[in-house]
Amino acid sequence: MKTFLILGAGTAGTMIARKMAGKLDSHDWKVILVDKDEKHYYQPGFLFIPFGWYKAEDVIKTKQEFIPGNIEFILSDIEMIEPAANKVKLTKDNREIAYDYLVIATGASIHPEETEGLQGAGWHKNIFDFYTYEGAAALHSFLDKWEGGRLVMNVVENPIKCPVAPLEFLFLADDYFTRKGIRNKVELVYATPLTGAFTKPKSARALGDILASKNILMETEFNTGEVDSGKNILRSFDEREIPYDLLISIPTNKGADVIGRSGLGDALNFVPTDKFTLQSKDWPNIWVMGDATNIPASKAGAVAHFELEFVVENILAHMAGKNLPGGFDGHASCYIESGFGKAVLIDFSYDVEPLPGKYPLPGIGPFSLLKQTTINHWGKLFFRYMYWYMMMKGIDVPLPSAFSLAGKEQ
Amino acid sequence: MATKTIAGKTVQVNDEGFMTNPAEWTKEIAIEMAREEGIESLTDAHWKVIDYARQSAASSGASPTLRTITTGSGVSTKDLFALFPKGPAKKVAKIAGLGKPEGCV
Ligand SMILES: Cc1cc2nc3c(=O)[nH]c(=O)nc-3n(C[C@H](O)[C@H](O)[C@H](O)COP(=O)(O)OP(=O)(O)OC[C@H]3O[C@@H](n4cnc5c(N)ncnc54)[C@H](O)[C@@H]3O)c2cc1C
């Protein structure tokens, strides 16, 4: 009996476990999935929690619901990965699992302790994150009673999961405070280490225009050095200061600690990974998927989903002793909520920046790229159903995995 | 591909002025590039970072990120910003004759 082991049962791990369990002959292979947390979070929904538009039950379910009987699920923390011995040590019962193939899908999480003062006296008092359910829920209670002031959104350093989420938060905050009738009492500021609203020129301009149209101020090339929660001041490494009444922080994002402990990661515990095959750069029987990789693609659920087909193809080719076909092109698709019932969609790859046009059907859409439309907003809301009832249930989503230029205006 | 003549040598650069062939780099180029980035003279502390970045890029094939530099060279982030103001990772890559760091997406 051979073992196909998957670490992490989030977005990527759940999808690949289901897929491989369906492909591998159960007489020869055992598929094992390990995660330390019995809850499965729909993280894109965390964006709506602070505004009270989603509740806990919209974003939290049990992992068990999405793991079919042909997969052995183990609830345990992972102590160590030992690639030279093809072995993983779990904390629960000191169990050791020998594997033939390993997929690392342990994701990324926030590390506020990396920034001086961020977790000081103000943490979860007037400083919040919304990248965890707890942070988003605490922020909801705060916003409920807040009467206004200066709200500063700060990205500490890149890369972060869902790089558009901070923008979406600001757009929705503008909407939320307007509806509450206190928008004139709230100043919205975006402090980012980037030189503009986004990385690539066309989308940076389009998104920058939306920020300006909503009267959201931008402080660019701001590299956060420390938070002074006594004085409510955010300070950059080059000594610029931004005072705040409410600080919403996207702390440093890092891969799982166990990656670092096992000597498998870079400076941020992301695993060096081939960007076309998703194979580990160091270990031929290890694949890496989703946020855990160091590939230059967005850390997004949609990206993990587009990776799936290629990961399966490459692993099966490797098992059959064939050359790896590669194929993953960095395809990412992100709905960006822009407030007042509209959203913008961006669709891009390693080589092509987000462009205007229609998606997925050229000329037809129904979604419009780099433009605010109501249909895009419905797309964003529909994504939650697609996530829980299709992607996590192993039902193929009718969207091509490969990036296409068709329908895009250059 | 564009070229640029700097410190008496013609080298290949991309549209943002990053050298595309690290082998064409010389210390004189670094000094000149640093001036263009507003750094008047390169001190030992600057060179420590530049040397580290060249080494790191030679072994990994990619320009080091800010974090790779601080972890690997032992220079603190604060000092790094003092040495290479505003965007240290980008400036170091440029001065060290390395490609633009594959940024965040
Ligand atoms: C606020 C927010 C908004 C977002 N919006 C969007 C969006 O609109 N669209 C989009 O596509 N994406 C969005 N994302 C990103 C998306 O949620 C992630 O990219 C996606 O979940 C990544 O999947 P993953 O499987 O790599 O990681 P995860 O889904 O995070 O799963 C990792 C799993 O590994 C487990 N794990 C980690 N360490 C260990 C250990 N030591 N032992 C055992 N188990 C371990 C964790 O418990 C977790 O279950 C958003 C994210 C956030 C935070």
PDB file of C-alpha atoms in Angstrom, chain A residues 44-277:
ATOM      1  CA  PRO A  44     -13.119  35.658   1.414  1.00  0.00           C
ATOM      2  CA  GLY A  45     -16.251  36.108   3.551  1.00  0.00           C
ATOM      3  CA  PHE A  46     -14.208  37.682   6.380  1.00  0.00           C
ATOM      4  CA  LEU A  47     -14.393  40.905   4.364  1.00  0.00           C
ATOM      5  CA  PHE A  48     -18.137  41.224   5.020  1.00  0.00           C
ATOM      6  CA  ILE A  49     -18.092  40.307   8.733  1.00  0.00           C
ATOM      7  CA  PRO A  50     -16.965  43.733  10.066  1.00  0.00           C
ATOM      8  CA  PHE A  51     -19.932  45.402   8.346  1.00  0.00           C
ATOM      9  CA  GLY A  52     -22.384  42.833   9.641  1.00  0.00           C
ATOM     10  CA  TRP A  53     -23.232  41.623   6.125  1.00  0.00           C
ATOM     11  CA  TYR A  54     -22.091  38.040   6.801  1.00  0.00           C
ATOM     12  CA  LYS A  55     -22.451  36.102  10.035  1.00  0.00           C
ATOM     13  CA  ALA A  56     -20.376  33.268  11.493  1.00  0.00           C
ATOM     14  CA  GLU A  57     -22.528  30.594   9.852  1.00  0.00           C
ATOM     15  CA  ASP A  58     -21.828  32.034   6.393  1.00  0.00           C
ATOM     16  CA  VAL A  59     -18.082  31.579   6.729  1.00  0.00           C
ATOM     17  CA  ILE A  60     -17.503  28.662   9.132  1.00  0.00           C
ATOM     18  CA  LYS A  61     -18.353  25.009   8.585  1.00  0.00           C
ATOM     19  CA  THR A  62     -16.772  21.804   9.824  1.00  0.00           C
ATOM     20  CA  LYS A  63     -14.006  20.297   7.704  1.00  0.00           C
ATOM     21  CA  GLN A  64     -15.589  16.864   7.986  1.00  0.00           C
ATOM     22  CA  GLU A  65     -18.471  17.988   5.752  1.00  0.00           C
ATOM     23  CA  PHE A  66     -16.098  18.263   2.806  1.00  0.00           C
ATOM     24  CA  ILE A  67     -14.028  15.136   3.286  1.00  0.00           C
ATOM     25  CA  PRO A  68     -15.493  12.005   1.700  1.00  0.00           C
ATOM     26  CA  GLY A  69     -15.100   8.500   3.144  1.00  0.00           C
ATOM     27  CA  ASN A  70     -12.303   7.443   0.808  1.00  0.00           C
ATOM     28  CA  ILE A  71      -9.931   9.887   2.527  1.00  0.00           C
ATOM     29  CA  GLU A  72      -8.501   9.315   5.999  1.00  0.00           C
ATOM     30  CA  PHE A  73      -8.711  12.613   7.909  1.00  0.00           C
ATOM     31  CA  ILE A  74      -6.431  13.163  10.882  1.00  0.00           C
ATOM     32  CA  LEU A  75      -7.000  16.093  13.206  1.00  0.00           C
ATOM     33  CA  SER A  76      -3.541  17.019  14.448  1.00  0.00           C
ATOM     34  CA  ASP A  77      -0.870  19.663  14.360  1.00  0.00           C
ATOM     35  CA  ILE A  78       2.181  18.810  12.289  1.00  0.00           C
ATOM     36  CA  GLU A  79       5.382  18.615  14.252  1.00  0.00           C
ATOM     37  CA  MET A  80       7.931  18.106  11.481  1.00  0.00           C
ATOM     38  CA  ILE A  81       8.257  17.283   7.821  1.00  0.00           C
ATOM     39  CA  GLU A  82      11.327  15.137   7.077  1.00  0.00           C
ATOM     40  CA  PRO A  83      11.657  15.057   3.310  1.00  0.00           C
ATOM     41  CA  ALA A  84      14.944  13.137   3.315  1.00  0.00           C
ATOM     42  CA  ALA A  85      13.190  10.289   5.139  1.00  0.00           C
ATOM     43  CA  ASN A  86       9.821  10.721   3.325  1.00  0.00           C
ATOM     44  CA  LYS A  87       8.174  11.055   6.688  1.00  0.00           C
ATOM     45  CA  VAL A  88       5.900  13.463   8.556  1.00  0.00           C
ATOM     46  CA  LYS A  89       5.657  13.604  12.340  1.00  0.00           C
ATOM     47  CA  LEU A  90       2.338  14.614  13.887  1.00  0.00           C
ATOM     48  CA  THR A  91       1.881  15.959  17.412  1.00  0.00           C
ATOM     49  CA  LYS A  92      -1.141  13.768  18.086  1.00  0.00           C
ATOM     50  CA  ASP A  93       0.004  10.476  19.640  1.00  0.00           C
ATOM     51  CA  ASN A  94       3.483  11.199  18.199  1.00  0.00           C
ATOM     52  CA  ARG A  95       2.276   9.488  15.081  1.00  0.00           C
ATOM     53  CA  GLU A  96       4.625   9.210  12.124  1.00  0.00           C
ATOM     54  CA  ILE A  97       3.387   8.873   8.569  1.00  0.00           C
ATOM     55  CA  ALA A  98       5.649   7.576   5.821  1.00  0.00           C
ATOM     56  CA  TYR A  99       4.571   8.935   2.449  1.00  0.00           C
ATOM     57  CA  ASP A 100       5.274   8.190  -1.182  1.00  0.00           C
ATOM     58  CA  TYR A 101       3.910  11.533  -2.370  1.00  0.00           C
ATOM     59  CA  LEU A 102       3.316  14.637  -0.292  1.00  0.00           C
ATOM     60  CA  VAL A 103       1.274  17.761  -1.041  1.00  0.00           C
ATOM     61  CA  ILE A 104       1.933  20.764   1.183  1.00  0.00           C
ATOM     62  CA  ALA A 105      -1.154  22.983   1.417  1.00  0.00           C
ATOM     63  CA  THR A 106      -0.675  24.582   4.817  1.00  0.00           C
ATOM     64  CA  GLY A 107      -1.574  28.089   3.619  1.00  0.00           C
ATOM     65  CA  ALA A 108      -0.473  31.427   5.040  1.00  0.00           C
ATOM     66  CA  SER A 109      -1.476  33.358   8.130  1.00  0.00           C
ATOM     67  CA  ILE A 110      -0.938  36.743   9.752  1.00  0.00           C
ATOM     68  CA  HIS A 111       1.901  37.508  12.163  1.00  0.00           C
ATOM     69  CA  PRO A 112       1.223  40.762  14.017  1.00  0.00           C
ATOM     70  CA  GLU A 113       4.112  39.980  16.391  1.00  0.00           C
ATOM     71  CA  GLU A 114       6.498  40.790  13.525  1.00  0.00           C
ATOM     72  CA  THR A 115       5.735  44.507  13.883  1.00  0.00           C
ATOM     73  CA  GLU A 116       6.839  46.382  16.941  1.00  0.00           C
ATOM     74  CA  GLY A 117       3.914  47.604  19.019  1.00  0.00           C
ATOM     75  CA  LEU A 118       1.205  46.193  16.775  1.00  0.00           C
ATOM     76  CA  GLN A 119       0.008  43.773  19.436  1.00  0.00           C
ATOM     77  CA  GLY A 120       0.429  46.343  22.189  1.00  0.00           C
ATOM     78  CA  ALA A 121      -2.252  48.018  24.280  1.00  0.00           C
ATOM     79  CA  GLY A 122      -4.414  48.890  21.283  1.00  0.00           C
ATOM     80  CA  TRP A 123      -4.697  45.382  19.831  1.00  0.00           C
ATOM     81  CA  HIS A 124      -8.379  44.548  19.398  1.00  0.00           C
ATOM     82  CA  LYS A 125      -9.253  47.845  21.146  1.00  0.00           C
ATOM     83  CA  ASN A 126      -8.674  50.326  18.317  1.00  0.00           C
ATOM     84  CA  ILE A 127      -6.320  48.159  16.245  1.00  0.00           C
ATOM     85  CA  PHE A 128      -7.843  45.227  14.359  1.00  0.00           C
ATOM     86  CA  ASP A 129      -7.123  42.735  11.640  1.00  0.00           C
ATOM     87  CA  PHE A 130      -9.813  41.205   9.465  1.00  0.00           C
ATOM     88  CA  TYR A 131      -7.732  38.299   8.123  1.00  0.00           C
ATOM     89  CA  THR A 132      -8.913  36.060  10.969  1.00  0.00           C
ATOM     90  CA  TYR A 133     -12.510  35.373  11.936  1.00  0.00           C
ATOM     91  CA  GLU A 134     -11.790  36.610  15.473  1.00  0.00           C
ATOM     92  CA  GLY A 135     -10.302  39.872  14.194  1.00  0.00           C
ATOM     93  CA  ALA A 136     -13.172  40.491  11.781  1.00  0.00           C
ATOM     94  CA  ALA A 137     -15.794  39.764  14.469  1.00  0.00           C
ATOM     95  CA  ALA A 138     -14.079  42.033  17.031  1.00  0.00           C
ATOM     96  CA  LEU A 139     -13.940  44.791  14.409  1.00  0.00           C
ATOM     97  CA  HIS A 140     -17.670  44.353  13.797  1.00  0.00           C
ATOM     98  CA  SER A 141     -18.434  45.054  17.465  1.00  0.00           C
ATOM     99  CA  PHE A 142     -16.176  48.097  17.345  1.00  0.00           C
ATOM    100  CA  LEU A 143     -17.651  49.564  14.147  1.00  0.00           C
ATOM    101  CA  ASP A 144     -21.165  49.085  15.458  1.00  0.00           C
ATOM    102  CA  LYS A 145     -20.524  51.741  18.093  1.00  0.00           C
ATOM    103  CA  TRP A 146     -17.891  53.894  16.416  1.00  0.00           C
ATOM    104  CA  GLU A 147     -18.886  57.492  15.854  1.00  0.00           C
ATOM    105  CA  GLY A 148     -16.148  58.418  13.428  1.00  0.00           C
ATOM    106  CA  GLY A 149     -12.568  59.625  13.191  1.00  0.00           C
ATOM    107  CA  ARG A 150      -9.563  58.679  11.136  1.00  0.00           C
ATOM    108  CA  LEU A 151      -9.534  55.101   9.870  1.00  0.00           C
ATOM    109  CA  VAL A 152      -6.162  53.964   8.576  1.00  0.00           C
ATOM    110  CA  MET A 153      -5.818  50.758   6.561  1.00  0.00           C
ATOM    111  CA  ASN A 154      -2.221  49.555   6.578  1.00  0.00           C
ATOM    112  CA  VAL A 155      -0.515  46.744   4.701  1.00  0.00           C
ATOM    113  CA  VAL A 156       2.646  46.031   6.679  1.00  0.00           C
ATOM    114  CA  GLU A 157       4.540  44.133   3.986  1.00  0.00           C
ATOM    115  CA  ASN A 158       3.925  42.061   0.873  1.00  0.00           C
ATOM    116  CA  PRO A 159       3.075  39.433  -0.213  1.00  0.00           C
ATOM    117  CA  ILE A 160      -0.337  39.144   1.435  1.00  0.00           C
ATOM    118  CA  LYS A 161      -3.267  36.831   0.784  1.00  0.00           C
ATOM    119  CA  CYS A 162      -5.827  38.349  -1.535  1.00  0.00           C
ATOM    120  CA  PRO A 163      -3.888  41.552  -2.248  1.00  0.00           C
ATOM    121  CA  VAL A 164      -7.085  43.399  -3.196  1.00  0.00           C
ATOM    122  CA  ALA A 165      -8.852  42.752   0.124  1.00  0.00           C
ATOM    123  CA  PRO A 166      -7.552  45.961   1.801  1.00  0.00           C
ATOM    124  CA  LEU A 167      -8.911  48.031  -1.110  1.00  0.00           C
ATOM    125  CA  GLU A 168     -12.230  46.230  -0.958  1.00  0.00           C
ATOM    126  CA  PHE A 169     -12.434  46.924   2.754  1.00  0.00           C
ATOM    127  CA  LEU A 170     -11.971  50.654   2.151  1.00  0.00           C
ATOM    128  CA  PHE A 171     -14.550  50.738  -0.657  1.00  0.00           C
ATOM    129  CA  LEU A 172     -17.047  48.927   1.561  1.00  0.00           C
ATOM    130  CA  ALA A 173     -16.199  51.172   4.520  1.00  0.00           C
ATOM    131  CA  ASP A 174     -17.090  54.204   2.377  1.00  0.00           C
ATOM    132  CA  ASP A 175     -20.427  52.544   1.576  1.00  0.00           C
ATOM    133  CA  TYR A 176     -21.038  51.481   5.210  1.00  0.00           C
ATOM    134  CA  PHE A 177     -20.333  54.897   6.753  1.00  0.00           C
ATOM    135  CA  THR A 178     -22.373  56.647   4.056  1.00  0.00           C
ATOM    136  CA  ARG A 179     -25.394  54.446   4.809  1.00  0.00           C
ATOM    137  CA  LYS A 180     -24.874  55.076   8.504  1.00  0.00           C
ATOM    138  CA  GLY A 181     -24.915  58.809   7.824  1.00  0.00           C
ATOM    139  CA  ILE A 182     -21.463  59.441   9.313  1.00  0.00           C
ATOM    140  CA  ARG A 183     -19.252  59.394   6.220  1.00  0.00           C
ATOM    141  CA  ASN A 184     -18.540  63.127   6.755  1.00  0.00           C
ATOM    142  CA  LYS A 185     -17.119  62.263  10.181  1.00  0.00           C
ATOM    143  CA  VAL A 186     -14.789  59.548   8.884  1.00  0.00           C
ATOM    144  CA  GLU A 187     -11.469  60.044   7.156  1.00  0.00           C
ATOM    145  CA  LEU A 188     -10.297  57.008   5.160  1.00  0.00           C
ATOM    146  CA  VAL A 189      -6.557  56.505   4.578  1.00  0.00           C
ATOM    147  CA  TYR A 190      -4.712  53.714   2.773  1.00  0.00           C
ATOM    148  CA  ALA A 191      -1.041  53.290   3.788  1.00  0.00           C
ATOM    149  CA  THR A 192       0.696  50.810   1.498  1.00  0.00           C
ATOM    150  CA  PRO A 193       4.292  49.792   0.766  1.00  0.00           C
ATOM    151  CA  LEU A 194       3.444  49.816  -2.956  1.00  0.00           C
ATOM    152  CA  THR A 195       3.911  52.835  -5.195  1.00  0.00           C
ATOM    153  CA  GLY A 196       0.188  52.888  -6.064  1.00  0.00           C
ATOM    154  CA  ALA A 197      -3.138  51.180  -5.395  1.00  0.00           C
ATOM    155  CA  PHE A 198      -1.971  47.916  -6.988  1.00  0.00           C
ATOM    156  CA  THR A 199       1.131  46.330  -8.473  1.00  0.00           C
ATOM    157  CA  LYS A 200       0.463  46.504 -12.206  1.00  0.00           C
ATOM    158  CA  PRO A 201       0.094  49.871 -14.038  1.00  0.00           C
ATOM    159  CA  LYS A 202      -3.380  49.597 -15.674  1.00  0.00           C
ATOM    160  CA  SER A 203      -5.094  48.196 -12.594  1.00  0.00           C
ATOM    161  CA  ALA A 204      -3.156  50.526 -10.272  1.00  0.00           C
ATOM    162  CA  ARG A 205      -4.580  53.442 -12.232  1.00  0.00           C
ATOM    163  CA  ALA A 206      -8.153  52.114 -12.414  1.00  0.00           C
ATOM    164  CA  LEU A 207      -8.239  51.222  -8.706  1.00  0.00           C
ATOM    165  CA  GLY A 208      -6.455  54.444  -7.756  1.00  0.00           C
ATOM    166  CA  ASP A 209      -9.191  56.380  -9.581  1.00  0.00           C
ATOM    167  CA  ILE A 210     -11.874  54.582  -7.600  1.00  0.00           C
ATOM    168  CA  LEU A 211     -10.077  55.411  -4.332  1.00  0.00           C
ATOM    169  CA  ALA A 212      -9.869  59.075  -5.333  1.00  0.00           C
ATOM    170  CA  SER A 213     -13.523  59.187  -6.431  1.00  0.00           C
ATOM    171  CA  LYS A 214     -14.523  57.967  -2.969  1.00  0.00           C
ATOM    172  CA  ASN A 215     -12.258  60.465  -1.265  1.00  0.00           C
ATOM    173  CA  ILE A 216      -9.948  57.825   0.188  1.00  0.00           C
ATOM    174  CA  LEU A 217      -6.432  59.177   0.745  1.00  0.00           C
ATOM    175  CA  MET A 218      -3.365  57.166  -0.193  1.00  0.00           C
ATOM    176  CA  GLU A 219       0.041  57.136   1.504  1.00  0.00           C
ATOM    177  CA  THR A 220       2.327  55.123  -0.789  1.00  0.00           C
ATOM    178  CA  GLU A 221       5.757  53.525  -0.248  1.00  0.00           C
ATOM    179  CA  PHE A 222       4.899  53.406   3.419  1.00  0.00           C
ATOM    180  CA  ASN A 223       6.918  50.620   5.068  1.00  0.00           C
ATOM    181  CA  THR A 224       5.608  50.157   8.577  1.00  0.00           C
ATOM    182  CA  GLY A 225       8.325  50.176  11.218  1.00  0.00           C
ATOM    183  CA  GLU A 226       6.278  50.392  14.387  1.00  0.00           C
ATOM    184  CA  VAL A 227       2.923  51.123  15.917  1.00  0.00           C
ATOM    185  CA  ASP A 228       2.830  53.473  18.860  1.00  0.00           C
ATOM    186  CA  SER A 229      -0.438  52.530  20.481  1.00  0.00           C
ATOM    187  CA  GLY A 230       0.035  54.975  23.352  1.00  0.00           C
ATOM    188  CA  LYS A 231      -0.072  57.917  20.948  1.00  0.00           C
ATOM    189  CA  ASN A 232      -2.084  56.166  18.203  1.00  0.00           C
ATOM    190  CA  ILE A 233       0.601  56.720  15.591  1.00  0.00           C
ATOM    191  CA  LEU A 234       1.816  54.497  12.798  1.00  0.00           C
ATOM    192  CA  ARG A 235       5.495  55.086  12.008  1.00  0.00           C
ATOM    193  CA  SER A 236       7.412  54.020   8.890  1.00  0.00           C
ATOM    194  CA  PHE A 237      11.035  52.909   8.739  1.00  0.00           C
ATOM    195  CA  ASP A 238      11.855  56.251   7.160  1.00  0.00           C
ATOM    196  CA  GLU A 239      10.245  58.113  10.069  1.00  0.00           C
ATOM    197  CA  ARG A 240       6.977  59.172   8.472  1.00  0.00           C
ATOM    198  CA  GLU A 241       4.064  59.278  10.909  1.00  0.00           C
ATOM    199  CA  ILE A 242       0.375  58.628  10.359  1.00  0.00           C
ATOM    200  CA  PRO A 243      -1.966  59.279  13.284  1.00  0.00           C
ATOM    201  CA  TYR A 244      -5.073  57.084  13.542  1.00  0.00           C
ATOM    202  CA  ASP A 245      -8.176  56.670  15.634  1.00  0.00           C
ATOM    203  CA  LEU A 246      -8.860  53.223  14.196  1.00  0.00           C
ATOM    204  CA  LEU A 247      -6.057  51.162  12.698  1.00  0.00           C
ATOM    205  CA  ILE A 248      -6.896  48.206  10.484  1.00  0.00           C
ATOM    206  CA  SER A 249      -3.752  46.255   9.898  1.00  0.00           C
ATOM    207  CA  ILE A 250      -2.849  43.574   7.411  1.00  0.00           C
ATOM    208  CA  PRO A 251       0.115  42.185   9.375  1.00  0.00           C
ATOM    209  CA  THR A 252       3.007  40.283   7.799  1.00  0.00           C
ATOM    210  CA  ASN A 253       1.735  37.106   6.114  1.00  0.00           C
ATOM    211  CA  LYS A 254       3.862  33.997   6.531  1.00  0.00           C
ATOM    212  CA  GLY A 255       3.681  30.348   5.638  1.00  0.00           C
ATOM    213  CA  ALA A 256       3.160  27.765   8.403  1.00  0.00           C
ATOM    214  CA  ASP A 257       5.738  27.547  11.212  1.00  0.00           C
ATOM    215  CA  VAL A 258       6.233  23.854  10.510  1.00  0.00           C
ATOM    216  CA  ILE A 259       7.634  24.786   7.083  1.00  0.00           C
ATOM    217  CA  GLY A 260      10.288  26.903   8.757  1.00  0.00           C
ATOM    218  CA  ARG A 261      10.991  24.298  11.464  1.00  0.00           C
ATOM    219  CA  SER A 262      11.478  21.652   8.805  1.00  0.00           C
ATOM    220  CA  GLY A 263      13.900  23.825   6.838  1.00  0.00           C
ATOM    221  CA  LEU A 264      11.595  23.825   3.819  1.00  0.00           C
ATOM    222  CA  GLY A 265      10.858  27.524   3.516  1.00  0.00           C
ATOM    223  CA  ASP A 266      12.256  30.916   2.496  1.00  0.00           C
ATOM    224  CA  ALA A 267      12.558  33.918   4.827  1.00  0.00           C
ATOM    225  CA  LEU A 268       8.747  34.036   5.138  1.00  0.00           C
ATOM    226  CA  ASN A 269       8.262  30.252   5.397  1.00  0.00           C
ATOM    227  CA  PHE A 270       6.954  29.949   1.849  1.00  0.00           C
ATOM    228  CA  VAL A 271       8.117  26.830   0.032  1.00  0.00           C
ATOM    229  CA  PRO A 272      10.332  27.287  -3.041  1.00  0.00           C
ATOM    230  CA  THR A 273       8.125  25.852  -5.799  1.00  0.00           C
ATOM    231  CA  ASP A 274       8.343  25.489  -9.565  1.00  0.00           C
ATOM    232  CA  LYS A 275       5.890  28.028 -10.937  1.00  0.00           C
ATOM    233  CA  PHE A 276       4.686  25.851 -13.859  1.00  0.00           C
ATOM    234  CA  THR A 277       4.526  22.360 -12.325  1.00  0.00           C
TER     235      THR A 277
END
